[in-house]
Tab-separated table of C-alpha atoms and ligand atoms in Angstrom:
chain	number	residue	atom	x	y	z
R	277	UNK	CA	48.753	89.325	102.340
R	278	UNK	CA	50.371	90.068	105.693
R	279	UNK	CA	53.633	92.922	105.080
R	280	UNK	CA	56.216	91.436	106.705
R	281	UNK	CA	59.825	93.273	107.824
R	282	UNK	CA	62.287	92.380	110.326
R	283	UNK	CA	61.303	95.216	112.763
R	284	UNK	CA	57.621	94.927	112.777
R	285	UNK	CA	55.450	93.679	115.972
R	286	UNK	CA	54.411	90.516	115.272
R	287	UNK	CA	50.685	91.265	114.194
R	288	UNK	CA	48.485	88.236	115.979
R	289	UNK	CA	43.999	88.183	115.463
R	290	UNK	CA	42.984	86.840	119.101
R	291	UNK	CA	39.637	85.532	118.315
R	292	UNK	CA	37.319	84.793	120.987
R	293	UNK	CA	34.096	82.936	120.958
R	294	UNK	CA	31.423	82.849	123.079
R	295	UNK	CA	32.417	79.854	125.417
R	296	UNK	CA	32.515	79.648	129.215
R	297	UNK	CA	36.968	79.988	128.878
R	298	UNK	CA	36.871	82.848	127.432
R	299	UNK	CA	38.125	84.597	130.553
R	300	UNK	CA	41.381	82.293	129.997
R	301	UNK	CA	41.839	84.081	126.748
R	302	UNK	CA	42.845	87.329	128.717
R	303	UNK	CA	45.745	85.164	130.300
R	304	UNK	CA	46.814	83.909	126.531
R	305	UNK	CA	46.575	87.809	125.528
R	306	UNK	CA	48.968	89.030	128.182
R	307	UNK	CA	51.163	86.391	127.378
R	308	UNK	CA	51.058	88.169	123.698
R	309	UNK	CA	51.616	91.371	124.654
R	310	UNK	CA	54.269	90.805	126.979
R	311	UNK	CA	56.406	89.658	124.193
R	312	UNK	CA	56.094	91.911	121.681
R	313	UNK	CA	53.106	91.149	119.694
R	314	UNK	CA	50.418	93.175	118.655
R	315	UNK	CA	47.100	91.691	119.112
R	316	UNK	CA	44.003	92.529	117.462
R	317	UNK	CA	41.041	90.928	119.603
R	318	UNK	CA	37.983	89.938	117.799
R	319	UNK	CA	35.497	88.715	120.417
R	320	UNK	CA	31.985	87.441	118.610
R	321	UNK	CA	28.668	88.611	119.902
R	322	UNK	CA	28.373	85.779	122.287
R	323	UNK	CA	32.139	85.982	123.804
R	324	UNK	CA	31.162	89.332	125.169
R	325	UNK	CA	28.536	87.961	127.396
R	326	UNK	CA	31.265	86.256	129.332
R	327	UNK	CA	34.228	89.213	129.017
R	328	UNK	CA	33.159	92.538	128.590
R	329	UNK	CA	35.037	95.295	125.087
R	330	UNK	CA	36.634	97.253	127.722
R	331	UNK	CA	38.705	93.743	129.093
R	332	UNK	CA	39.709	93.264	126.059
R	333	UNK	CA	40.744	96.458	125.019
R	334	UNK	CA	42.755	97.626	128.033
R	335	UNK	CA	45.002	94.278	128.257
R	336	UNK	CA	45.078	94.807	123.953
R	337	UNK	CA	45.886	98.512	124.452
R	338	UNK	CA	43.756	98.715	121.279
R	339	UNK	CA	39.763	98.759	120.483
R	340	UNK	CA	38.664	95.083	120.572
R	341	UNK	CA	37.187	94.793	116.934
R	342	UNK	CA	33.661	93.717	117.601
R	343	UNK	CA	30.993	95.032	114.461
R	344	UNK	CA	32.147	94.242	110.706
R	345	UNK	CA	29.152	97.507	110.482
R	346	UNK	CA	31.782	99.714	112.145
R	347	UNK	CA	34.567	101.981	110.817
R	348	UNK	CA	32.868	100.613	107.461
R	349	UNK	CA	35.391	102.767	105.162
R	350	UNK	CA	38.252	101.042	106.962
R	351	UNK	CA	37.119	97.590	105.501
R	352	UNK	CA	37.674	95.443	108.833
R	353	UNK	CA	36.257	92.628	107.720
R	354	UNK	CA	39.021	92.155	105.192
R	355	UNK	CA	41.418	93.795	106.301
R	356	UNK	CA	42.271	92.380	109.593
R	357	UNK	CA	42.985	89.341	108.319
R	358	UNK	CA	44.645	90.207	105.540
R	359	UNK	CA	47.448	92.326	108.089
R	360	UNK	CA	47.606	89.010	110.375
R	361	UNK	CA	50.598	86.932	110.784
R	362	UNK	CA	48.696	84.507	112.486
R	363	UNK	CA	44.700	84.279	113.852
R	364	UNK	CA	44.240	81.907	117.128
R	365	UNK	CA	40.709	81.270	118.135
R	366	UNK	CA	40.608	80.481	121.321
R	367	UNK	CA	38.091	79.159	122.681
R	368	UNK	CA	37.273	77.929	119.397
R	369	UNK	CA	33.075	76.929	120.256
R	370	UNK	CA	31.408	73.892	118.407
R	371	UNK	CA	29.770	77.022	116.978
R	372	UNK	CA	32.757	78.712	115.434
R	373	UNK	CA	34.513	75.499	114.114
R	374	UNK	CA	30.974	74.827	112.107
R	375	UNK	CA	31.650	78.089	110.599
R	376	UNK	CA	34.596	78.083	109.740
R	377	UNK	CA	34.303	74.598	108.324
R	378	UNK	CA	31.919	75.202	106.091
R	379	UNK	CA	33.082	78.982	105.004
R	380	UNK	CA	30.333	81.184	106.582
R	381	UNK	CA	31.097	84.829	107.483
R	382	UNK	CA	27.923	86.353	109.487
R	383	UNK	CA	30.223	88.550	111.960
R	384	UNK	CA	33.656	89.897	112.144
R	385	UNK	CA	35.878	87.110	113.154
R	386	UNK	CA	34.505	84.425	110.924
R	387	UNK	CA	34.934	87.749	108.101
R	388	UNK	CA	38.716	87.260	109.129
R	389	UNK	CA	39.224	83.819	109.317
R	390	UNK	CA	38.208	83.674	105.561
R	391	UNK	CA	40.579	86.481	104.495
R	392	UNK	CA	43.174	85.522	106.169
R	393	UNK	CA	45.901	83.719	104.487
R	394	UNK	CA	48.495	83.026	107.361
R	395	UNK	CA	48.196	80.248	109.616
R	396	UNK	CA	45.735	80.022	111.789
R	397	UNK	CA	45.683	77.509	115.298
R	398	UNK	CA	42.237	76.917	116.796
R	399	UNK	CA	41.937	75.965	120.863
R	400	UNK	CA	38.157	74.731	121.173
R	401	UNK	CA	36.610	74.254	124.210
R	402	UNK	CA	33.060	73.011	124.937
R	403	UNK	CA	31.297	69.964	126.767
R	404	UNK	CA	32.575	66.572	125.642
R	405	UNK	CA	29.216	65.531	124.184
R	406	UNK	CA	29.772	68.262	121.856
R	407	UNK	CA	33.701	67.328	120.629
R	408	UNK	CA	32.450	64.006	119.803
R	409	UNK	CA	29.810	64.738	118.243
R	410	UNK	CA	29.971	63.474	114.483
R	411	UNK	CA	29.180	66.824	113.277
R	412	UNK	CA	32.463	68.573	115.105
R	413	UNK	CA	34.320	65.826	114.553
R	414	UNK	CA	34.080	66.666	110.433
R	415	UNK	CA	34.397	70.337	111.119
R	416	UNK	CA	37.643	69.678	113.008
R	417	UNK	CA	38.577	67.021	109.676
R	418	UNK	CA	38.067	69.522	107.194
R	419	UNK	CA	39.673	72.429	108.956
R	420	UNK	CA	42.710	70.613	109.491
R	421	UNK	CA	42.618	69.035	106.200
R	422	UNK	CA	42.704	72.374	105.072
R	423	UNK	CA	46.077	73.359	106.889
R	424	UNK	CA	44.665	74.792	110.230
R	425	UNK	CA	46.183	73.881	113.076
R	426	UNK	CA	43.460	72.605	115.826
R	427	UNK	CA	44.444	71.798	119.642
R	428	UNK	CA	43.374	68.631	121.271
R	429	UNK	CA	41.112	69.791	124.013
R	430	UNK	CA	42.478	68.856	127.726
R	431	UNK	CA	40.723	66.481	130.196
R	432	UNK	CA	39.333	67.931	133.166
R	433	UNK	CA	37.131	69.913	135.227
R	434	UNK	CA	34.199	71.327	132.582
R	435	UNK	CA	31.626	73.768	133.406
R	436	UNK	CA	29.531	73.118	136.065
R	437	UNK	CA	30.122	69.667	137.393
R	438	UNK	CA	31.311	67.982	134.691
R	439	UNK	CA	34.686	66.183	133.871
R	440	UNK	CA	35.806	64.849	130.554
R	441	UNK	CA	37.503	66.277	127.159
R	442	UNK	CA	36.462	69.656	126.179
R	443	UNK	CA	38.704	71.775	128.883
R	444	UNK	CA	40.565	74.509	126.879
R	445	UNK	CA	43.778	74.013	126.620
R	446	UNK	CA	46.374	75.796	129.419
R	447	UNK	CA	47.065	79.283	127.866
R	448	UNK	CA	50.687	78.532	128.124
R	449	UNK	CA	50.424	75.661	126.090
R	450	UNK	CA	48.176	77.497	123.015
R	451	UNK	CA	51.025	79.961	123.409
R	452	UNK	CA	53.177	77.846	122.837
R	453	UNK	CA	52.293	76.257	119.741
R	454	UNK	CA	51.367	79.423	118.278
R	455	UNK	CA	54.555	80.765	118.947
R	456	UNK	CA	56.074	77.514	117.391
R	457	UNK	CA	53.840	78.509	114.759
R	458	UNK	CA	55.159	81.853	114.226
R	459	UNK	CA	58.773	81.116	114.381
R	460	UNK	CA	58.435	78.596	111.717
R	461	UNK	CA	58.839	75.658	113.800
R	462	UNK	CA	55.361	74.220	113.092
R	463	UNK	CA	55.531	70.425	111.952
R	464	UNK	CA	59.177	70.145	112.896
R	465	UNK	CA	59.130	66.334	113.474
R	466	UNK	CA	63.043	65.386	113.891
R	467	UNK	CA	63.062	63.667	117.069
R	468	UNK	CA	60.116	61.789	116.064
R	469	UNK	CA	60.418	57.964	116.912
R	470	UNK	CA	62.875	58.730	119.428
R	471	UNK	CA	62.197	58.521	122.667
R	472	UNK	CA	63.885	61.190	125.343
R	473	UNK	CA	63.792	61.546	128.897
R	474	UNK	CA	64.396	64.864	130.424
R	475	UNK	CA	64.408	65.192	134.796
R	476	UNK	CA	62.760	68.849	135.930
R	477	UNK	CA	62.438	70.623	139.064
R	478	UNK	CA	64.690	70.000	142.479
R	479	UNK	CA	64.675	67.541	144.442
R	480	UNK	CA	63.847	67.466	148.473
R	481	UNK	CA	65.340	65.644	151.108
R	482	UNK	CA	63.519	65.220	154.231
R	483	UNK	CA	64.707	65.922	157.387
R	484	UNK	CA	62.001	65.277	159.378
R	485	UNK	CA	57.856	64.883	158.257
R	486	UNK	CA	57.554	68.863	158.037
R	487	UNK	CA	60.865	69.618	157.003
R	488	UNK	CA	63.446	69.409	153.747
R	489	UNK	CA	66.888	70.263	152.459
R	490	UNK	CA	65.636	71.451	148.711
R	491	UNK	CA	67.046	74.347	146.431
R	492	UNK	CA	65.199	76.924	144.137
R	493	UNK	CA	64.778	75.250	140.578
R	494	UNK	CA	61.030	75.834	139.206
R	495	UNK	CA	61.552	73.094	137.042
R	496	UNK	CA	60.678	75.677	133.797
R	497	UNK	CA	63.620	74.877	132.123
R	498	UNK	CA	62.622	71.073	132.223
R	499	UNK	CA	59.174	71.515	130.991
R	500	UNK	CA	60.322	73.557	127.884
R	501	UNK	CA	62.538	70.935	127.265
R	502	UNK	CA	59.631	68.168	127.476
R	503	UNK	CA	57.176	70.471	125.361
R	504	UNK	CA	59.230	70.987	122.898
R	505	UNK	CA	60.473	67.611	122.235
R	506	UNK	CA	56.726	66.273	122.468
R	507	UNK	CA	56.260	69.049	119.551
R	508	UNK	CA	59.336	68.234	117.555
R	509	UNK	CA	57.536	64.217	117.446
R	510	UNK	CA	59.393	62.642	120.112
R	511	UNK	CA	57.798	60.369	123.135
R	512	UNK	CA	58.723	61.961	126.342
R	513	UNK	CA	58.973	60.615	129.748
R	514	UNK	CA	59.314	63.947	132.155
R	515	UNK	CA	60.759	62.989	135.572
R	516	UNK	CA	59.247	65.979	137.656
R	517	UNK	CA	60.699	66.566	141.048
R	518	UNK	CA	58.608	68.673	143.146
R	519	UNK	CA	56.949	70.824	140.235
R	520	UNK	CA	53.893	73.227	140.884
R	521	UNK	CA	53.401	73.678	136.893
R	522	UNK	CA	50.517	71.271	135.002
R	523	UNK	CA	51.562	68.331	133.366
R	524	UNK	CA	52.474	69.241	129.614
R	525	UNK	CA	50.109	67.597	127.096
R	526	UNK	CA	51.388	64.647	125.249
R	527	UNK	CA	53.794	63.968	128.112
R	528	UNK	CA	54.642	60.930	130.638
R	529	UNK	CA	54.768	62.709	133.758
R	530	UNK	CA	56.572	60.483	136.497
R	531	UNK	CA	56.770	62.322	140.020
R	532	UNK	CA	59.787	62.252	142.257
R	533	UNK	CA	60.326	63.994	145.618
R	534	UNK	CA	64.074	63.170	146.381
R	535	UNK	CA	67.446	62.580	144.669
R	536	UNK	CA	67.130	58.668	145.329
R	537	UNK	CA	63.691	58.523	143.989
R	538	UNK	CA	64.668	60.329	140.880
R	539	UNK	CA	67.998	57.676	140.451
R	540	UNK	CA	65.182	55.086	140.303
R	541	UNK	CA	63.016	56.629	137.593
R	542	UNK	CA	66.106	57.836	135.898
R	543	UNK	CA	67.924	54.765	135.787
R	544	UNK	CA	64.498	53.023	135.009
R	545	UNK	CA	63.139	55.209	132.058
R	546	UNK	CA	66.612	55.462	130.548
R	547	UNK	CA	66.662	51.789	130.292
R	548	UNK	CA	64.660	52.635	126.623
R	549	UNK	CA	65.941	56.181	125.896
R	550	UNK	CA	67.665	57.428	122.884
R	551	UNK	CA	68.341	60.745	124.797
R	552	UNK	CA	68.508	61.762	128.458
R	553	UNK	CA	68.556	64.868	129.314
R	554	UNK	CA	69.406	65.931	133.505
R	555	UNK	CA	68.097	69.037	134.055
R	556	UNK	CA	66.706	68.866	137.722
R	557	UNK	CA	68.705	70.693	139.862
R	558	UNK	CA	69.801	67.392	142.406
R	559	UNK	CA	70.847	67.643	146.063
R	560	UNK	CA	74.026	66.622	146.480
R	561	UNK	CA	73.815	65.497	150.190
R	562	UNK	CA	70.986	64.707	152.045
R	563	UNK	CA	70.260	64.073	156.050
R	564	UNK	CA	71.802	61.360	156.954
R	565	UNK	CA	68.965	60.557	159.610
R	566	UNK	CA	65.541	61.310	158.825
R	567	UNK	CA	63.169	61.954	162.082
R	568	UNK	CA	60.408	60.150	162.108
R	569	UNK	CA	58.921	62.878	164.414
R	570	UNK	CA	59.156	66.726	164.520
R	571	UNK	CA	62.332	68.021	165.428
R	572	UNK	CA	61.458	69.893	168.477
R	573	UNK	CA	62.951	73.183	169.960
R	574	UNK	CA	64.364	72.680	173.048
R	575	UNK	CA	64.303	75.521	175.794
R	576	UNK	CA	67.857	77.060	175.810
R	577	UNK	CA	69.803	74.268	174.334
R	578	UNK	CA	71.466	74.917	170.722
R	579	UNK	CA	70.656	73.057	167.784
R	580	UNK	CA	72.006	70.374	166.687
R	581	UNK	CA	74.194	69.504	163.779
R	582	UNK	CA	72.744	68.019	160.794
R	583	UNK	CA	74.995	65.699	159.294
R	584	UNK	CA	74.870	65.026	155.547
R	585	UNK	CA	75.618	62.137	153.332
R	586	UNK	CA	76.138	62.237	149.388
R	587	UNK	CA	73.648	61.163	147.255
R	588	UNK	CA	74.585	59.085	144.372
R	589	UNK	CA	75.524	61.386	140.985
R	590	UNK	CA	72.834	60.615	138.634
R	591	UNK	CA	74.177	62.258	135.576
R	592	UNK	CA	77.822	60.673	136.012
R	593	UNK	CA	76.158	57.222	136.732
R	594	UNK	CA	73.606	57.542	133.375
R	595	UNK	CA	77.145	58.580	131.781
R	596	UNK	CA	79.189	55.846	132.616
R	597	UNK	CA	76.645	53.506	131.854
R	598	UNK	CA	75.116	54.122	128.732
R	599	UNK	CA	71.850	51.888	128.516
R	600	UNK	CA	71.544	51.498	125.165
R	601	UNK	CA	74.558	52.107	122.308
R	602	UNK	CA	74.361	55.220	121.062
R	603	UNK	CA	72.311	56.813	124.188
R	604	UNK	CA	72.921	60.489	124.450
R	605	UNK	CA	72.835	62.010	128.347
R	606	UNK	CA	72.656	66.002	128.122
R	607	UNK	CA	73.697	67.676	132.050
R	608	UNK	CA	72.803	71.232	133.257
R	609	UNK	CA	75.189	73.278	135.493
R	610	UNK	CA	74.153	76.013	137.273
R	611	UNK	CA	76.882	78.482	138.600
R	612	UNK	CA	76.820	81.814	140.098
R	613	UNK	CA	81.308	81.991	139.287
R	614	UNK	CA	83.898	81.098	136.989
R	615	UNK	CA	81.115	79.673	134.840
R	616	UNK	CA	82.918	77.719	131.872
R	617	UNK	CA	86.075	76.525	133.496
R	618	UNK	CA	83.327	75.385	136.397
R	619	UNK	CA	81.829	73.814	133.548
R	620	UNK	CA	84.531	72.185	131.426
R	621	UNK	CA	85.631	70.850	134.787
R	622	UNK	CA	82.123	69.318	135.322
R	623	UNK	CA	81.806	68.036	131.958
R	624	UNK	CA	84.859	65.699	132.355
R	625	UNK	CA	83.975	64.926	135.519
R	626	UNK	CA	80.714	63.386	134.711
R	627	UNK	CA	81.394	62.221	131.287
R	628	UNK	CA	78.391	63.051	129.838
R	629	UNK	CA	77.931	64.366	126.065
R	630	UNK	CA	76.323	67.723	126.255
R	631	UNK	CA	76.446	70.557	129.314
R	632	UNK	CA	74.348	73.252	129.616
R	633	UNK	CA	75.805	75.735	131.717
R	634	UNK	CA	73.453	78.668	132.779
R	635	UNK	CA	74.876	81.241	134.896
R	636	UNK	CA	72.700	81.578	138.011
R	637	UNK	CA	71.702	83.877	141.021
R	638	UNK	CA	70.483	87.201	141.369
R	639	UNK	CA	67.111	87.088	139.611
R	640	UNK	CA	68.620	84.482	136.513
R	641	UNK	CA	67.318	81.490	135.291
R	642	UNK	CA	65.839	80.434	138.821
R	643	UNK	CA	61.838	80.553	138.308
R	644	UNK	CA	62.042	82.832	135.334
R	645	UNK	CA	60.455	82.456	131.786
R	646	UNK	CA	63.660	83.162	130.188
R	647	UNK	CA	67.276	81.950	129.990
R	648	UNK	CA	70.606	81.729	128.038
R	649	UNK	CA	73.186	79.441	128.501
R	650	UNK	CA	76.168	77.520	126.445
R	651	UNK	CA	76.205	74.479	125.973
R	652	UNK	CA	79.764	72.462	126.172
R	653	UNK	CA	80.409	69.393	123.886
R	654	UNK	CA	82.281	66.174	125.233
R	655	UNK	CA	84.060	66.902	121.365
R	656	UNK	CA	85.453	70.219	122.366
R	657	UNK	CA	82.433	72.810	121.033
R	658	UNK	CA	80.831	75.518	122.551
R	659	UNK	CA	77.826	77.034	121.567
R	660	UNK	CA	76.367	80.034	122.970
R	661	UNK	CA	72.129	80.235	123.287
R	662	UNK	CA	70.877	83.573	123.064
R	663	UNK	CA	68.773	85.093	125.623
R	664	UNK	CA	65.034	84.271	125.340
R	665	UNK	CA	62.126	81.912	126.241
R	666	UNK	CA	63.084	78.743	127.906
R	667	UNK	CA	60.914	77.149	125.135
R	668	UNK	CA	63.637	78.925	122.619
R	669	UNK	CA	66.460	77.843	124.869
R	670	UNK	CA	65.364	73.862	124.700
R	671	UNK	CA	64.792	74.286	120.766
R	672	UNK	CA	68.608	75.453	121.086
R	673	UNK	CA	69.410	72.353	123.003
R	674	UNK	CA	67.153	70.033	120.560
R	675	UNK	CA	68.823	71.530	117.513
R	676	UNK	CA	72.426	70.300	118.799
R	677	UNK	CA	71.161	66.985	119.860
R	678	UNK	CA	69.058	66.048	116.636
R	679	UNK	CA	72.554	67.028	115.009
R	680	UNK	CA	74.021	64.256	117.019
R	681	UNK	CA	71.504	62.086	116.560
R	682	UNK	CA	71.717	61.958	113.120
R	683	UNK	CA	69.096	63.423	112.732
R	684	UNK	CA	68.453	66.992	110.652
R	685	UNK	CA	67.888	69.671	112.149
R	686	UNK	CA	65.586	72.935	111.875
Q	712	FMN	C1	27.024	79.622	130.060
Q	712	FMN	C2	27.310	79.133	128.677
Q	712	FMN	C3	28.501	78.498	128.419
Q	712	FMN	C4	28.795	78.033	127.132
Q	712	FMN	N1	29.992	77.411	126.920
Q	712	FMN	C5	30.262	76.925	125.693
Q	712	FMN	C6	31.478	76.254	125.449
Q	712	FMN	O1	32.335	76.128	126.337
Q	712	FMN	N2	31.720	75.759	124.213
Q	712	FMN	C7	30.796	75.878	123.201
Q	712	FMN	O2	31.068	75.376	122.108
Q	712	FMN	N3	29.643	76.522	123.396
Q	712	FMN	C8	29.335	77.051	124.616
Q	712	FMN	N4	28.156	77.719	124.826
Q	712	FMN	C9	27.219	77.880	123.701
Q	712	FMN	C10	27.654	79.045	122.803
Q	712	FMN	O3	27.715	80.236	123.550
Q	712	FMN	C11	26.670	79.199	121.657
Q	712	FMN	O4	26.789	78.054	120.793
Q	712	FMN	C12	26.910	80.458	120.863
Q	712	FMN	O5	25.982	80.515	119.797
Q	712	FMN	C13	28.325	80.513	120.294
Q	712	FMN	O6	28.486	81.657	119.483
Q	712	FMN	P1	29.874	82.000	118.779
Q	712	FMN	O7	30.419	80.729	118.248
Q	712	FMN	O8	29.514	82.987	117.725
Q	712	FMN	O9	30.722	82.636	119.818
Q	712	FMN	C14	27.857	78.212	126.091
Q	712	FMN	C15	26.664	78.892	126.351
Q	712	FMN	C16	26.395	79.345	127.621
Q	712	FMN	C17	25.106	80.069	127.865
């Protein structure tokens, strides 16, 4: 069994078989690393005709563990698993998941998977003939039956020409839900049945056909908060305004360029939400003429003024007018000053349950991966989020509003 202590490296088994994304697996293994984990790769015989040992071992900082015939006294093929806190295979081939549905161990990763006794999330990948074939589909039956944790392959581009199901999932989003894995957040299902919105990204208000007013949000923050509520069982509609990030899995992704356009969906999709949550930062003012043609330079002459008008304030307008009884609207702040009186005063302003106020500027929150904030109750709290992952920052937000809903929480 793994040894497990407060201070020890998370210990993860990358496996990787011998399918055409196995390159993506070096993106999924950075993203382990980077955080703190120590991965063990186990590429099978095939995988390594698509990345080479020394790939492997150079992002791992460790020897990729190839031979179960090596370093025989050391006993890898037990004891890798047994040290794992968790084993992803990704990609999982229609190969491996016949293995390791039906018990075989002929090399060193399928070895592991049968010692190990932590979880374990496979990502397959392979040609959609091959997912729905009969014979996976059973493999992928028993080995969740069993307690494994198997991704739904994504739609797309396949190798060669081919489109269909069978992509490998994004590595952000197999990091994701082994992380949820690891943090013991697997199977949380409290906002299931509910339905949330949440708003991501900024909007952009045209000035003329080449030209916008727009700010610097990466919408990140939004898309942890719509991943994580699809994973904690809720339906999701994700109004994404002006996003460069692929649509999360599981998700309804409704595009939006500027503030009025995102009113509309808002108002729209919060017509049937149990929660809304604004977190797209939204122009407050816009052009008040829009050229139809390219504003042109003209020799010597100054520019002119561009006047502004307000756009309408989403979050106070969802506030006021609750759609549905009960309806709970979360709002974001972002300041660089002053940053809880600015956001008391904003929270009473716009009447909405929740605030989120991040701090702002200088290299925080804007396009990053991580975050911290504290979120202000309409009822007087204040809780502080730690700093971490903007996936750990919306399970911070979903916690207090599954409390509110009624609902237990993690
Ligand atoms: C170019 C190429 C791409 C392949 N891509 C996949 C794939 O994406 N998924 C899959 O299940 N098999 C794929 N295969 C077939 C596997 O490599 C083959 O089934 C192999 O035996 C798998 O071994 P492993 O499961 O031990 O890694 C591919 C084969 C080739 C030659």
């Amino acid at each position: 069994m793994s040894e497990t202590s407060p201070s020890r490296q998370p210990q993860v088994v990358l496996g990787v078989s011998g399918g055409i994304a196995a390159y993506k697996a070096c993106e999924l293994l950075r993203r382990f690393s980077e955080s703190g984990h120590q991965v063990t790769v186990v590429p099978t015989a095939a995988a390594l005709h698509f990345v080479g040992e020394a790939t492997w071992a150079a992002l791992s900082g460790r020897p990729a563990a190839t031979e179960t015939w090596d370093r025989v006294h050391e006993v890898p093929h037990v004891r890798i698993g047994q040290r794992a806190d968790l084993v992803v295979v990704a990609p999982a081939t229609a190969d491996l998941l016949a293995k390791a549905a039906h018990g075989l161990a002929d090399d060193l990763l399928t070895n592991t998977l049968l010692t190990a006794r932590c979880p374990v999330v496979f990502a397959p990948a392979m040609h959609t003939e091959m997912w729905e074939h009969a014979a996976t589909q059973e493999n992928v039956a028993s080995l969740r039956r069993r307690g494994a944790i198997v991704l739904e392959p994504a739609v797309g581009r396949l190798t060669g020409v081919d489109t269909g199901k069978g992509r490998l999932p994004d590595p952000d989003a197999i990091f994701a839900a082994c992380r949820r894995v690891l943090s013991g957040r697997a199977g949380q299902a409290d906002l299931a049945g509910r339905h949330v919105v949440v708003s991501a990204g900024g909007t952009r208000e045209p000035l003329d056909p080449v030209r916008y007013l727009g700010n610097r949000s990466s919408g990140k923050q939004g898309y942890a908060l719509a991943v994580t509520a699809a994973a904690r069982g809720a339906r999701v509609t994700l109004l994404a305004a002006n996003v460069e990030l692929p649509d999360p899995a599981g998700v309804a992704v409704v595009n939006v360029t500027t503030a009025l356009e995102l009113r509309e969906a808002a108002v729209k999709a919060a017509a049937e939400a149990d929660v809304v949550v604004m977190a797209a930062a939204v122009a407050d003012f816009r052009p008040a003429e829009y050229a139809a043609v390219k504003i042109k330079k003209k020799d010597g002459a100054e520019p002119a003024p561009v006047a502004l008008v307000r756009n309408p304030d989403i979050l106070a307008e969802l506030s006021g007018s609750r759609a549905r009884p009960g309806q709970l609207v979360v709002g974001f702040a972002a300041e660089t000053d002053q940053v809880l009186a600015n956001g008391r005063a904003k929270l009473a302003r716009k009447g909405c349950d929740l605030l989120v106020v991040n701090e702002v500027g200088e290299g925080r929150a804007f396009g990053t991966d991580t975050n911290e904030a504290v979120v202000l109750g309409a009822d007087g709290s204040e809780t502080p989020i730690a700093p971490g992952p903007k996936e750990d920052v919306a399970d911070a937000i979903w916690d207090l509003v599954a409390a509110r809903l009624g609902v237990p929480s993690h």
